[in-house]
XYZ file of C-alpha atoms in Angstrom:
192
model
C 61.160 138.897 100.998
C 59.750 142.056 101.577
C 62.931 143.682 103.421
C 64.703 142.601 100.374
C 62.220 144.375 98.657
C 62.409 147.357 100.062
C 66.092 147.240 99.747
C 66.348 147.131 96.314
C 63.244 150.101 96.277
C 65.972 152.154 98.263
C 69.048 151.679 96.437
C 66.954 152.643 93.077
C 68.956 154.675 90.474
C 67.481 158.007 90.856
C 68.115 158.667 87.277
C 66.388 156.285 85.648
C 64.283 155.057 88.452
C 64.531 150.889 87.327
C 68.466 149.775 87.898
C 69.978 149.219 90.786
C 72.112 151.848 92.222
C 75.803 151.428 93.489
C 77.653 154.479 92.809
C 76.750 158.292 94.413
C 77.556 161.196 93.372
C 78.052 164.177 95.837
C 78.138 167.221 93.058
C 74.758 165.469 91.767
C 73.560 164.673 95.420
C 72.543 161.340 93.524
C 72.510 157.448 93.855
C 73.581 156.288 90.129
C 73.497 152.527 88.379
C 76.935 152.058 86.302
C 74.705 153.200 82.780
C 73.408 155.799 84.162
C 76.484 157.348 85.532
C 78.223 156.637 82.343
C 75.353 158.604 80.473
C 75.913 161.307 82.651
C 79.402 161.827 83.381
C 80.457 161.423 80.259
C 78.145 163.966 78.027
C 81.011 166.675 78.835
C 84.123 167.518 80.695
C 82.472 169.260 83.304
C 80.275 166.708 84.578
C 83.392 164.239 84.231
C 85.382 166.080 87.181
C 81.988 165.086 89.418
C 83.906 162.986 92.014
C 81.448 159.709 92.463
C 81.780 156.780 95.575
C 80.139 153.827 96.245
C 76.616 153.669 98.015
C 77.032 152.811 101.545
C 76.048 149.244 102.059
C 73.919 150.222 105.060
C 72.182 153.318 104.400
C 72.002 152.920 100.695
C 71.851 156.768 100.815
C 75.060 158.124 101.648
C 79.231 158.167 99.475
C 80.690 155.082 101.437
C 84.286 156.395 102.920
C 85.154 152.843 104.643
C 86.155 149.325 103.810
C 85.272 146.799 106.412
C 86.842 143.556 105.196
C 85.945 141.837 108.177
C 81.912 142.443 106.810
C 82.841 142.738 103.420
C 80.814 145.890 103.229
C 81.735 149.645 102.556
C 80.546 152.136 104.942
C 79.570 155.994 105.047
C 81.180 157.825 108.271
C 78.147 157.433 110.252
C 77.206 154.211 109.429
C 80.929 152.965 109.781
C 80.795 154.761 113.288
C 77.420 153.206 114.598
C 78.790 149.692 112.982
C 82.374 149.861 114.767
C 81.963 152.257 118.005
C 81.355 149.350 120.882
C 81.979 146.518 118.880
C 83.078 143.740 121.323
C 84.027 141.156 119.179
C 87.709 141.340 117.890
C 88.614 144.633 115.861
C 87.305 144.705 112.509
C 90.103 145.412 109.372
C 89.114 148.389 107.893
C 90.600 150.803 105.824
C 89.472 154.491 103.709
C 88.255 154.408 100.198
C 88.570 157.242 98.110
C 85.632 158.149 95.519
C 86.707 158.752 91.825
C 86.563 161.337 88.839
C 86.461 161.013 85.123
C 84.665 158.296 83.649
C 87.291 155.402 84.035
C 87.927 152.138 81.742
C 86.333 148.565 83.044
C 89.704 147.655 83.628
C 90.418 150.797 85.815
C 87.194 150.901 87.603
C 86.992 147.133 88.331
C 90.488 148.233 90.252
C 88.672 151.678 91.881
C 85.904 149.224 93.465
C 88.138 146.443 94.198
C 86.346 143.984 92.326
C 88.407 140.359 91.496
C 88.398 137.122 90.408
C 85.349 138.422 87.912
C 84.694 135.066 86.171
C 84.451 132.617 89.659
C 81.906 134.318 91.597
C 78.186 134.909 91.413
C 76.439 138.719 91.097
C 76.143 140.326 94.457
C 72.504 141.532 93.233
C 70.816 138.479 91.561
C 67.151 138.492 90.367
C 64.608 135.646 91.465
C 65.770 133.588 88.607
C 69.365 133.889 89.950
C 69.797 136.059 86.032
C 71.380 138.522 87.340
C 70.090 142.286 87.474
C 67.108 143.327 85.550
C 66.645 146.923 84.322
C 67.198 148.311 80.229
C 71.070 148.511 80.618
C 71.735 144.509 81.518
C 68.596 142.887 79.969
C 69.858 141.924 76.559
C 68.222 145.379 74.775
C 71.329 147.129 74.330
C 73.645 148.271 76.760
C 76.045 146.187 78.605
C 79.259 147.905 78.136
C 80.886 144.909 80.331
C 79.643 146.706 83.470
C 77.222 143.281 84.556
C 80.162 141.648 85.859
C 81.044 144.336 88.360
C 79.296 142.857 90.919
C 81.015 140.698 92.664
C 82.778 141.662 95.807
C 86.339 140.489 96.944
C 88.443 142.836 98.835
C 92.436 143.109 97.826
C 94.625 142.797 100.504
C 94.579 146.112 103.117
C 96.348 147.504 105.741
C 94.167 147.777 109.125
C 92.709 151.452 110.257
C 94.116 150.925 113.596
C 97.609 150.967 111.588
C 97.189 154.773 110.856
C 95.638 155.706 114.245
C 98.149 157.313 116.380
C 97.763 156.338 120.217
C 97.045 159.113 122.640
C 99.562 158.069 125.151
C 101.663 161.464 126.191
C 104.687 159.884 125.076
C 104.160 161.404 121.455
C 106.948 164.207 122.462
C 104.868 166.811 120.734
C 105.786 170.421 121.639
C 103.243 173.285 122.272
C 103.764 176.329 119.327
C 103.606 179.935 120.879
C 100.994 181.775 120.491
C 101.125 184.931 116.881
C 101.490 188.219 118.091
C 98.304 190.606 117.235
C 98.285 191.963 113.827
C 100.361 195.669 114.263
C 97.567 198.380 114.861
C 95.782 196.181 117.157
C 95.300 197.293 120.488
C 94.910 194.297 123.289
C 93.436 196.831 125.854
C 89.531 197.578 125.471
C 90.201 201.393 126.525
C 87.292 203.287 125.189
């Protein structure tokens, strides 16, 4: 119980300091719960254009960049990297996620995190009770906004990483470029 504890202590909204945090914003340089980023990114049009990820499931510190189906986890570049380098079981289907800007719809960002199937599946984050989250935003007092459901994790169907990796066979009939000339002016000769 208490790694799970200290889990949840990590991935802490660093704006309010009581939900739990999934998204992360890189202009911000902070881990936000779904209220809190709403409260924020949508006071002006500004703070909207902040470009915001999910939290790397392994971390909890760092934008996630990677999908691993196989784990049904998103990944930050190092963490994805550690996870993936010697991995000697079979290869794991992964593929890029991209972050997002503006402050989207449910509809729209329950497609930007790849959420589905909303009604059949538990939270990802339940409490002891098995309620749900706690904090102000999801406790009854307020505001909801629909986000509660968001937390259930099913990934849509993907192509595989390896399927944009080009091999490094010399058969990829690439041809060298010449070299520019110098800029005119320049002399190559270091007569002094």
């Amino acid at each position: 119980m208490k790694a799970e504890e200290e889990q949840q202590r990590r991935r802490l909204c660093d704006y309010c300091d009581d939900a739990v945090a999934l998204l992360y914003c890189r202009a911000d340089s902070a881990k936000l719960c779904l209220a809190c980023d709403r409260e924020v990114h949508s006071t002006n049009q500004l703070f909207s254009k902040h470009t915001r990820s999910q939290l790397c499931d392994a971390c909890d510190a760092s934008p996630a960049s990677i999908f691993c189906e196989t784990e049904h986890s998103v990944f930050c570049q190092n963490c994805d990297w550690e996870r993936h380098r010697l991995s000697l079981s079979p290869p794991h289907n992964r593929r890029p996620i991209e972050g997002f800007t503006d402050y989207p719809s449910v509809a729209e960002l329950v497609t930007i995190l790849g959420f589905e199937d909303l009604g059949e599946k538990k939270t990802l984050f339940l409490g002891e009770e098995g309620d749900g989250l706690s904090g102000p935003e999801l406790d009854g007092s307020g505001f909801d906004d629909g986000y509660s459901d968001l937390f259930v994790w099913d990934s849509p169907a993907v192509i595989s990483l390896d399927d944009l990796i080009v091999s490094s066979d010399s058969g990829h009939n690439f041809q060298a470029l010449g070299v520019p000339p110098l800029p005119k002016g320049r002399n190559t000769s270091s007569a002094s």
